[in-house]
Coordinates of N, CA and C in Angstrom, one line a residue:
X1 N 303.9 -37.1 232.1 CA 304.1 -35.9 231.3 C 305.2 -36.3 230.2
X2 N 304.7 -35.9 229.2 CA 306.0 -36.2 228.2 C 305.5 -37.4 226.8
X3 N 306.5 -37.6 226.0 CA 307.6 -37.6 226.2 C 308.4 -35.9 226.3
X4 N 309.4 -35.5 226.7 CA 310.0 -34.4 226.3 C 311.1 -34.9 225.6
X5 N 311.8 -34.7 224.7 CA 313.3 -34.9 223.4 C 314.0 -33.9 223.5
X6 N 315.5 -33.7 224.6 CA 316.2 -32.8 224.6 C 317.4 -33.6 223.5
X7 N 317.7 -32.3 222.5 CA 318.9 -32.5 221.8 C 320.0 -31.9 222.5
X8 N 320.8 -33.0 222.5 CA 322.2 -32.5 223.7 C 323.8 -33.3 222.5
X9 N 324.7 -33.4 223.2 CA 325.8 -32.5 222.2 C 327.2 -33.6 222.6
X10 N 327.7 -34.1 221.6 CA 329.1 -34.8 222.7 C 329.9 -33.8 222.9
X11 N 329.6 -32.3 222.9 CA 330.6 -31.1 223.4 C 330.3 -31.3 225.4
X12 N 328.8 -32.2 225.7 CA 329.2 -32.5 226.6 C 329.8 -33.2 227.3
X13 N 330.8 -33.7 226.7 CA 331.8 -34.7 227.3 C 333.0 -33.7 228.0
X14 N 333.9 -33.8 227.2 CA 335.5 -33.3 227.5 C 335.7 -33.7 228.6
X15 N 337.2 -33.1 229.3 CA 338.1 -32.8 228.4 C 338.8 -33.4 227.6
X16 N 339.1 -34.9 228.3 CA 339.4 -36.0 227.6 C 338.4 -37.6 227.4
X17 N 338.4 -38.1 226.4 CA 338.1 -39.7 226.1 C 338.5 -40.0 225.2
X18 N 337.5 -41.5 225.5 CA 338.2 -42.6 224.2 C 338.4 -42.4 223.2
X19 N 338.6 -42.6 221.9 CA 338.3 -42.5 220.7 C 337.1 -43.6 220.1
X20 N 336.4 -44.4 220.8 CA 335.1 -44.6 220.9 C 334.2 -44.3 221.8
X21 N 333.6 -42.9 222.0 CA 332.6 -43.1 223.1 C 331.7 -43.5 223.9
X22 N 331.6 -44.5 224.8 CA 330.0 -45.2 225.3 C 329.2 -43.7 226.0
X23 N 328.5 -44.0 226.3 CA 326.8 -43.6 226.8 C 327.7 -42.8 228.1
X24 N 328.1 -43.6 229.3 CA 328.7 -43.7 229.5 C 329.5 -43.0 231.1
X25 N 330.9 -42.4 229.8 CA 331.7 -41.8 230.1 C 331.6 -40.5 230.7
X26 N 332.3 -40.0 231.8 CA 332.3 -38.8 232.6 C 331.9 -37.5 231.5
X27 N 330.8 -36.9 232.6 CA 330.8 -35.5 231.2 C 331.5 -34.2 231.9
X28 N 332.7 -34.0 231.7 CA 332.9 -32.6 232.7 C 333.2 -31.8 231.2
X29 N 332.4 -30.6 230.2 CA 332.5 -29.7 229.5 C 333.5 -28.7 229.7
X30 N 334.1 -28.4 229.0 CA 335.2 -27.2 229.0 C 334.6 -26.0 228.8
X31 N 333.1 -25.5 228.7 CA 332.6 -24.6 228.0 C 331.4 -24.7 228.3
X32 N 330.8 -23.1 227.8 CA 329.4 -22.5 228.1 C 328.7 -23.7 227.7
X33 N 328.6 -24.2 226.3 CA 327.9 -24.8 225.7 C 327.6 -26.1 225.9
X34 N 328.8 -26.7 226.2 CA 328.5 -28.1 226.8 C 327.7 -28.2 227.9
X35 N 328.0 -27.3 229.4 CA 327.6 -27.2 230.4 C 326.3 -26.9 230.6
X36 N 325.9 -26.1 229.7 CA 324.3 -26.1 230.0 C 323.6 -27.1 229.4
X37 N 324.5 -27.8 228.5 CA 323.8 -29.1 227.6 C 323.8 -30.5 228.9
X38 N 324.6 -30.5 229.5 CA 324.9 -31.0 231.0 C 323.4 -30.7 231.9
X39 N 323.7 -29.7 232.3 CA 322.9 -29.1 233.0 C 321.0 -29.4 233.2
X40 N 321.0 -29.4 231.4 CA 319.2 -29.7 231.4 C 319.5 -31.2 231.2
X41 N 320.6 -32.1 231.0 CA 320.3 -33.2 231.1 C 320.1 -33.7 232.7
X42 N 320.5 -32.8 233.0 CA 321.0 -33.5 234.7 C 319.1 -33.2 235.5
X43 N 318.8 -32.2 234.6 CA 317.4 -31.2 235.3 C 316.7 -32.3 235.3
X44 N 316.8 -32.8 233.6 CA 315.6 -33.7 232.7 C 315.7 -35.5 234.1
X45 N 316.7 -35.6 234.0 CA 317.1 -37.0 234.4 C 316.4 -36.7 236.2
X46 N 316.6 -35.6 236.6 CA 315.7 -35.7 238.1 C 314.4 -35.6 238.2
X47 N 313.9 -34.8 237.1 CA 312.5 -34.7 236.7 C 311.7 -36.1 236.6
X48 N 312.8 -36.5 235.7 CA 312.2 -38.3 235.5 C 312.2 -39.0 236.6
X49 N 312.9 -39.2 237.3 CA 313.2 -40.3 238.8 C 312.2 -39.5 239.8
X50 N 312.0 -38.7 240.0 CA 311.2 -37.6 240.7 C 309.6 -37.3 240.5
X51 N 309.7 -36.5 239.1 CA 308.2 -36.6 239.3 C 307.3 -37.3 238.0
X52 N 308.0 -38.5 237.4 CA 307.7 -39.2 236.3 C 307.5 -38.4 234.8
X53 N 309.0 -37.5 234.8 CA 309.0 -36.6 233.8 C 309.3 -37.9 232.6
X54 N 308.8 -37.9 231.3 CA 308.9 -38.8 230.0 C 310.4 -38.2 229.8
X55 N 311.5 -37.9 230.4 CA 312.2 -37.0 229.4 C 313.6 -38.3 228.6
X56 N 313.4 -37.3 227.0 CA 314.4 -38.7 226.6 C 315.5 -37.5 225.7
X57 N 316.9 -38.1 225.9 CA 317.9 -37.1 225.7 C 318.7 -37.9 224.4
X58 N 318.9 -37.1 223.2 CA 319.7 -37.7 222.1 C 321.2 -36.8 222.3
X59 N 322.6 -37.5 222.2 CA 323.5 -36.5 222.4 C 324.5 -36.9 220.6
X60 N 324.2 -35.5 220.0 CA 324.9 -35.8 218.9 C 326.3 -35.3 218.5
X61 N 327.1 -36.1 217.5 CA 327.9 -35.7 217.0 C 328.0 -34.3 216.1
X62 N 329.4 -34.2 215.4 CA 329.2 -33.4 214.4 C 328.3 -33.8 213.3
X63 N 327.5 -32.5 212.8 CA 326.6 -32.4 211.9 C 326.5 -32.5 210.7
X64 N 326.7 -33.0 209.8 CA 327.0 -32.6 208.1 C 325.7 -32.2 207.4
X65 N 325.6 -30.9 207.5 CA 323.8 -30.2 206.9 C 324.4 -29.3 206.1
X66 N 323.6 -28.9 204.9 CA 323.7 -27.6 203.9 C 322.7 -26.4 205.1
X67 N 322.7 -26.2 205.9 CA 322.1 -25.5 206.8 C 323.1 -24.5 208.0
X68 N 324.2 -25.3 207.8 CA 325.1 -25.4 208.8 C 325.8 -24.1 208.8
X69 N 325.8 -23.5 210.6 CA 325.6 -22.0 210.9 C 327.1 -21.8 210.4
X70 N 327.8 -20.5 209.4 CA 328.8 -20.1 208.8 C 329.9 -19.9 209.9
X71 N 329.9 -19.7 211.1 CA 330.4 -19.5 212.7 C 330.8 -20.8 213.5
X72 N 330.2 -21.8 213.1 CA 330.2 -23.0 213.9 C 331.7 -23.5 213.8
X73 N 332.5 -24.0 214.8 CA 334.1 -24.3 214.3 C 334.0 -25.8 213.7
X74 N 332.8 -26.9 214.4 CA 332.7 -28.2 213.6 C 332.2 -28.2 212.7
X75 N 331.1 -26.9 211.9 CA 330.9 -27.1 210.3 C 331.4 -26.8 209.3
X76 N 333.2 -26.9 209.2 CA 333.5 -26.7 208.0 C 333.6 -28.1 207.0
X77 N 333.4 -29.0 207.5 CA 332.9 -29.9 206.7 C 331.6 -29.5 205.2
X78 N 331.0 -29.4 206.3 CA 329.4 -28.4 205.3 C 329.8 -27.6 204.5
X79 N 330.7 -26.4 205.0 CA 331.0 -25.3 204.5 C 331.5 -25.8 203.3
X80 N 332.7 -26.8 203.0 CA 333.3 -27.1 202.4 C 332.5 -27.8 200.6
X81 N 330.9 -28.7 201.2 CA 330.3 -28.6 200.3 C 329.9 -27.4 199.5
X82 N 329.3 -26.4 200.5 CA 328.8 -25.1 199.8 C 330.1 -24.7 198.9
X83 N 331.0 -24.4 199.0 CA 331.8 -23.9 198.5 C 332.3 -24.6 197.1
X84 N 332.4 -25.9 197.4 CA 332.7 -26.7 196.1 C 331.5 -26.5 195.1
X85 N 330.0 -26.9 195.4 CA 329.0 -27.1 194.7 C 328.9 -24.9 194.1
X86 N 329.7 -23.9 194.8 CA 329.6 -22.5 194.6 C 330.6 -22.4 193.8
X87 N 331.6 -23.2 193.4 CA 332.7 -23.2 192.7 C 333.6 -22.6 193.4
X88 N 333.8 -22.7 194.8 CA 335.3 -21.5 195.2 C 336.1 -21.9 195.9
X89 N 337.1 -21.9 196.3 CA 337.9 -22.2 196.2 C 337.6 -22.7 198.1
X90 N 337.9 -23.4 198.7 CA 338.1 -23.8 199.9 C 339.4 -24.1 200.9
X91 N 339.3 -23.8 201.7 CA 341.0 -24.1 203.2 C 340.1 -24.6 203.9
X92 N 340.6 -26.0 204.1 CA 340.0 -26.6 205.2 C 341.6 -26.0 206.4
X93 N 340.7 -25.9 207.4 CA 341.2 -25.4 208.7 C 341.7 -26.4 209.7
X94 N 342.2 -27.5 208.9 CA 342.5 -29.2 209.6 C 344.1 -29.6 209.0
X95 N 344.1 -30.4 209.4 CA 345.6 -31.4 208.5 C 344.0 -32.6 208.0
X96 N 344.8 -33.0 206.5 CA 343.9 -33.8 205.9 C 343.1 -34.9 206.6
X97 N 344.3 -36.0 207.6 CA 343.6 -36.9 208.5 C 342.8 -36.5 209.6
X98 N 342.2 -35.3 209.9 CA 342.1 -35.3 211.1 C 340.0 -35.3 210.6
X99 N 339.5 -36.0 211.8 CA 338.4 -36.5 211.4 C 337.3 -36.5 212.8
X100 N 336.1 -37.1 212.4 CA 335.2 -37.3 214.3 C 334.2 -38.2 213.7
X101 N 333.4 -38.3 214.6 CA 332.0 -38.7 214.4 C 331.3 -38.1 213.9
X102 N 330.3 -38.1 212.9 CA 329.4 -37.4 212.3 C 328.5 -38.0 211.7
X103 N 327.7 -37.5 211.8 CA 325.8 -37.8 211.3 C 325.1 -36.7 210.3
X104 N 324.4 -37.3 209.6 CA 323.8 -36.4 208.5 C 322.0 -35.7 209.1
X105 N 322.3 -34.7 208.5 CA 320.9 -34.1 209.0 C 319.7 -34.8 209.2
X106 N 319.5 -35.3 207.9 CA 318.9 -36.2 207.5 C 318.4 -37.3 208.9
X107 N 319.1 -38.0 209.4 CA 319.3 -39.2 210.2 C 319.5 -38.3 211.6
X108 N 319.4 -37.2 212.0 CA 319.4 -36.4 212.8 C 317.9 -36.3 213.0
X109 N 317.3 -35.5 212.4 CA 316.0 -35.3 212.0 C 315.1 -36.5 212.7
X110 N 315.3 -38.1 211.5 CA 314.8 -39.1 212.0 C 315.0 -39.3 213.4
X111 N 316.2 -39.4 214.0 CA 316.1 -39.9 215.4 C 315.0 -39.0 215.9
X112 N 315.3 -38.0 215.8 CA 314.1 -37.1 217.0 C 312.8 -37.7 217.2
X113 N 312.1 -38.0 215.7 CA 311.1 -38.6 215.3 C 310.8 -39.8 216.4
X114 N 311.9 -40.8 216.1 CA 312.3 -42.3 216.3 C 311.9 -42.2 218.2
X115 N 312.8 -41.5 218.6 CA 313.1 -41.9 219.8 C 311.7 -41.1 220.4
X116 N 311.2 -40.2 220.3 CA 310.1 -39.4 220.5 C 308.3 -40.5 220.5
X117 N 308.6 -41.5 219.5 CA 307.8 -42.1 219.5 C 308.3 -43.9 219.9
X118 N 308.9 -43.9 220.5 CA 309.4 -45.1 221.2 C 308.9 -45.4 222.6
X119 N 309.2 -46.7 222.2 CA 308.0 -47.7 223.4 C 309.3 -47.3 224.7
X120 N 308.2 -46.4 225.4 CA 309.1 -46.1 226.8 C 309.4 -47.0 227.9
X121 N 308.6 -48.3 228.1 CA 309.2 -49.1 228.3 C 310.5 -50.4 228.0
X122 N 310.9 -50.3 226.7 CA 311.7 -50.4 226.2 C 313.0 -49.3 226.7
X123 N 313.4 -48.3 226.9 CA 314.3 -47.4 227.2 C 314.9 -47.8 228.3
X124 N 315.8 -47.5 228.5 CA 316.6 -48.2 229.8 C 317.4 -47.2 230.2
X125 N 317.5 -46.4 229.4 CA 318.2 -44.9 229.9 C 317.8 -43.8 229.6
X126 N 318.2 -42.6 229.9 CA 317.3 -41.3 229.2 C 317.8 -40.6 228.7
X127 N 319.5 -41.0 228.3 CA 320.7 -40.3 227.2 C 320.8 -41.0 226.5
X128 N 320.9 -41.0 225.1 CA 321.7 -41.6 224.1 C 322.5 -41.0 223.3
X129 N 323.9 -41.4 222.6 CA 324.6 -41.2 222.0 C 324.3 -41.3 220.7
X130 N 324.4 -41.4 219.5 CA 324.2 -41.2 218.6 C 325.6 -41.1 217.1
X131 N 325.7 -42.0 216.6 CA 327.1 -42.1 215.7 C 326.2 -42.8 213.9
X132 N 327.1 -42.0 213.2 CA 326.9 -42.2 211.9 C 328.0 -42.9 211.2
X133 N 328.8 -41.6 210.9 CA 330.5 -42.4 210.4 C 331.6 -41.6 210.8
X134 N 332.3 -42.1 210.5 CA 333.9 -41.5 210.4 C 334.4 -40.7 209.1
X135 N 334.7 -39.5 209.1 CA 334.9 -39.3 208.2 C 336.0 -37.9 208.2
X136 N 338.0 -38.2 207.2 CA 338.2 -36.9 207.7 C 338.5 -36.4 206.5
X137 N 339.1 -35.0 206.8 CA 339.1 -33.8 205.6 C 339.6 -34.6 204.2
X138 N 340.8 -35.5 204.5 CA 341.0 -35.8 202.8 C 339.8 -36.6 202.5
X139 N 338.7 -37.5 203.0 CA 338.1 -37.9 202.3 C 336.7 -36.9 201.9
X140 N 337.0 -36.0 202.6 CA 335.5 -34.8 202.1 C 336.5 -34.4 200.9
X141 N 337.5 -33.9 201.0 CA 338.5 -33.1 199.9 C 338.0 -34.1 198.6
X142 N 338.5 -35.5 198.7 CA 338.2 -36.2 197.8 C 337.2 -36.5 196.8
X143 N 335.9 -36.5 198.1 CA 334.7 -36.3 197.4 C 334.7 -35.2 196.4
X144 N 334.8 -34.3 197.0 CA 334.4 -33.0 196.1 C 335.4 -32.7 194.8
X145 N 336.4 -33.4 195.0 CA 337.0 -33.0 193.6 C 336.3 -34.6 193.1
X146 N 335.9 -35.3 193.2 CA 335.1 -36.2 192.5 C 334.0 -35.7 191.4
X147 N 333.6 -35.1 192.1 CA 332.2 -34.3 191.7 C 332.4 -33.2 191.0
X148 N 333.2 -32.1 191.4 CA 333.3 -31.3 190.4 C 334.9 -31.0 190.6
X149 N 335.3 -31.8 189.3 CA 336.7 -31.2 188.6 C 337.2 -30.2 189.0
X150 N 336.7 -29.1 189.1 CA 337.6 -27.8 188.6 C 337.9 -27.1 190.3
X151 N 337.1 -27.9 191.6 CA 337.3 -27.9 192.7 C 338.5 -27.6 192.9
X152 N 339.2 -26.6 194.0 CA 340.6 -26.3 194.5 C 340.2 -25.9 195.9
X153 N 341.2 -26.8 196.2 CA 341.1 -26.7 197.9 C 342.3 -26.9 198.5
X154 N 342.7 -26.3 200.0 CA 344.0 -26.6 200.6 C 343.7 -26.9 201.9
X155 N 344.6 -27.1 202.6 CA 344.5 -27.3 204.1 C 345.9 -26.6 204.6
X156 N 345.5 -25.4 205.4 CA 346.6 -24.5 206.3 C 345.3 -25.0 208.1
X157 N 345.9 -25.9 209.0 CA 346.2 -26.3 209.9 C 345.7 -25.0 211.2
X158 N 344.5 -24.8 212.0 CA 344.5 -23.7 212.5 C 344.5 -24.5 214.1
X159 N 345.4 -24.0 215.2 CA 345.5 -24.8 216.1 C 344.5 -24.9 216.9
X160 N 343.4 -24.0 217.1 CA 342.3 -24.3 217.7 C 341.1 -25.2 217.1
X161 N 341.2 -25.3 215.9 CA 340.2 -25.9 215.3 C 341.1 -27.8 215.6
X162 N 342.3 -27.4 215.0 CA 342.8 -29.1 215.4 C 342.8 -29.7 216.7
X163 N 343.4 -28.8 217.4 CA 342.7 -29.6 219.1 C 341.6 -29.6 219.3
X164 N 340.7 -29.0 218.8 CA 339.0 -29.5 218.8 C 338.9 -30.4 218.9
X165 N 338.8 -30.6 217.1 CA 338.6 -32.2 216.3 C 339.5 -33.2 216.4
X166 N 340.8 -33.2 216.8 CA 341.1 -34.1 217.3 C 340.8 -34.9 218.8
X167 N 340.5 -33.9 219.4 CA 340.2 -34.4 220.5 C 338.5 -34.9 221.1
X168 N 338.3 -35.2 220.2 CA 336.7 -35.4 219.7 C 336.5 -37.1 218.9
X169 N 336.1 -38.0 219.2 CA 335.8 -39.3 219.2 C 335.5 -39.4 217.7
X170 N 336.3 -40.5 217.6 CA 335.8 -41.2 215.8 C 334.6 -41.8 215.8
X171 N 334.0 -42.1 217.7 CA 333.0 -43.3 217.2 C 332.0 -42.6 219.0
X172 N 331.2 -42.3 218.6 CA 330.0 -42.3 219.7 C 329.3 -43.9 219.7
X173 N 329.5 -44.7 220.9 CA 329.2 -45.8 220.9 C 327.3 -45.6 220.8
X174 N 326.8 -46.5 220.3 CA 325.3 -45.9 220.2 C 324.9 -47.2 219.9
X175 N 325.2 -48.3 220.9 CA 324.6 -49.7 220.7 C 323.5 -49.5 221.8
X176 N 323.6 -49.0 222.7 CA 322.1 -48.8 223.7 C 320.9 -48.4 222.4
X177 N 320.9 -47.7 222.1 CA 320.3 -46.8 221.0 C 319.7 -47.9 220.2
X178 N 320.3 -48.2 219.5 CA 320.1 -49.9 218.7 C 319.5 -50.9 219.9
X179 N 319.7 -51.2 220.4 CA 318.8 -51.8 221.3 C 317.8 -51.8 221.7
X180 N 317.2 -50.6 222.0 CA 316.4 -49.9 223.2 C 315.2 -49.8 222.1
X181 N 315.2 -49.0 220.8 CA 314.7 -48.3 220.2 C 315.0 -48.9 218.5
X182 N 316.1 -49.4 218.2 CA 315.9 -49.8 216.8 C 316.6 -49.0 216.3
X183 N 317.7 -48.0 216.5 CA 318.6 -46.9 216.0 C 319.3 -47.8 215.1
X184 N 319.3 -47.3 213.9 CA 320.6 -47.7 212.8 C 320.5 -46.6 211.9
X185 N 321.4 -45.7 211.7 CA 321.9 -44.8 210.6 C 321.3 -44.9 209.5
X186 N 320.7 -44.2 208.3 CA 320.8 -44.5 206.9 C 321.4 -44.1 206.1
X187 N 322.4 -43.0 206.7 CA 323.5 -42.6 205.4 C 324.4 -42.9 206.2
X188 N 325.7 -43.7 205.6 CA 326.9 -43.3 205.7 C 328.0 -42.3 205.1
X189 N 328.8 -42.2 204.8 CA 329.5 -40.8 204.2 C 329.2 -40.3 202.6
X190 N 329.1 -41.7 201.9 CA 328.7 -41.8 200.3 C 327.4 -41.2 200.6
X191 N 326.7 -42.3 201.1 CA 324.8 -41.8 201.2 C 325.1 -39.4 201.0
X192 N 325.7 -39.7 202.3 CA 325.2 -38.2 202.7 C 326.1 -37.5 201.9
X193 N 327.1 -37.7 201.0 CA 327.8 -36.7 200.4 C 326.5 -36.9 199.1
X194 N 326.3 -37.7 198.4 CA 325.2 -37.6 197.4 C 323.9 -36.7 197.8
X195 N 323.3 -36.8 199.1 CA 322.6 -35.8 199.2 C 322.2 -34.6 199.5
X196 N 324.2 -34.1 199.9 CA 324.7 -32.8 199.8 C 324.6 -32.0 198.7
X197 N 324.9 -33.0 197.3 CA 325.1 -32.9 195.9 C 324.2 -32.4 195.6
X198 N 323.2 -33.2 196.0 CA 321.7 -32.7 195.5 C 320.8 -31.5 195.8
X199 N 321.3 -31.5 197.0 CA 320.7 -30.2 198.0 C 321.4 -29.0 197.1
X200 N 322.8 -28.9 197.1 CA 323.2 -27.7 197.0 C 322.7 -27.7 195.3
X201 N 322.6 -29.1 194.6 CA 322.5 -28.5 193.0 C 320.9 -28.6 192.4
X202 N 320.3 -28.5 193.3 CA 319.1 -28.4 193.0 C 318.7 -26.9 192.6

């Protein structure tokens, strides 16, 4: 049966790791949301050993989408486009350096594709990690006053959002992924800020 493609979350990790993540590392979640992201992986992974469930699990980083829910505490990245490409004024909710892992919709999208149609004997595990780039607030700040001039933005530091993202990996290791299946990124931060540009100014 299968394949099945659960999208799962590095919110399932915590409470602490590396600042590179492997595949890997202990998942104990601090929260509703990780835990159930845990939970159907743990379902999917007995299903598979058990009753030859296809199931194949992508675990992603933060997002960078023009889509990205207005509530979310990891999308103000996104937010930060809308707002520049809306002309208004923006507070990133960070200190400048502070930054994670992150992947563009775009290359999100693809994987599902990718791994969904990948030679299942080739897979050697049934989680993968998933990493695009590094990228933190002064260099989104930067971009966007790149792009439009008249951009004004600040950073007032909110303490829950900073122990988030700091505590959250610059690098989801995702060389299984590249192996198994042929995973390689196609935007890096430039790529995906240019097709933020375009999205929002179309």
């Amino acid at each position: 049966i299968g394949p099945f493609v659960f999208a799962s979350t590095v919110a399932s990790y915590f409470p602490e790791f590396p600042r590179h993540l492997p595949e890997d590392a202990p998942q104990w979640p601090a929260n509703v949301y990780g835990a159930t992201k845990v939970a159907v992986e743990r379902m999917g992974v007995w299903l598979k050993q058990s009753r030859e469930f296809d199931f194949r699990c992508l675990r992603f980083p933060m997002v960078l989408s023009p889509f990205a829910p207005p509530t979310a505490m990891t999308a103000y990245p996104s937010h930060a486009f809308r707002a520049a490409a809306n002309k208004e004024r923006f507070v990133f909710p960070v200190t400048p350096d502070v930054g994670m892992s992150t992947l563009f919709l775009d290359d999100v999208t693809r994987s599902i594709v990718e791994i969904a149609m990948a030679d299942g004997a080739r897979l050697t595990q049934p989680a993968y990690n998933l990493h695009g780039f590094h990228v933190t607030a002064r260099e989104i700040a930067e971009a966007l006053r790149n792009r439009y001039q008249t951009f004004e933005c600040g950073f007032e530091p909110e303490a829950a959002f900073v122990d988030l993202i700091n505590g959250w990996p610059n690098e989801l290791v995702s060389a299984a992924a590249t192996q198994d299946w042929d995973w390689h990124p196609a935007f890096d931060f430039a790529k995906t800020a240019e097709a933020m540009f375009r999205l929002f100014e179309a």
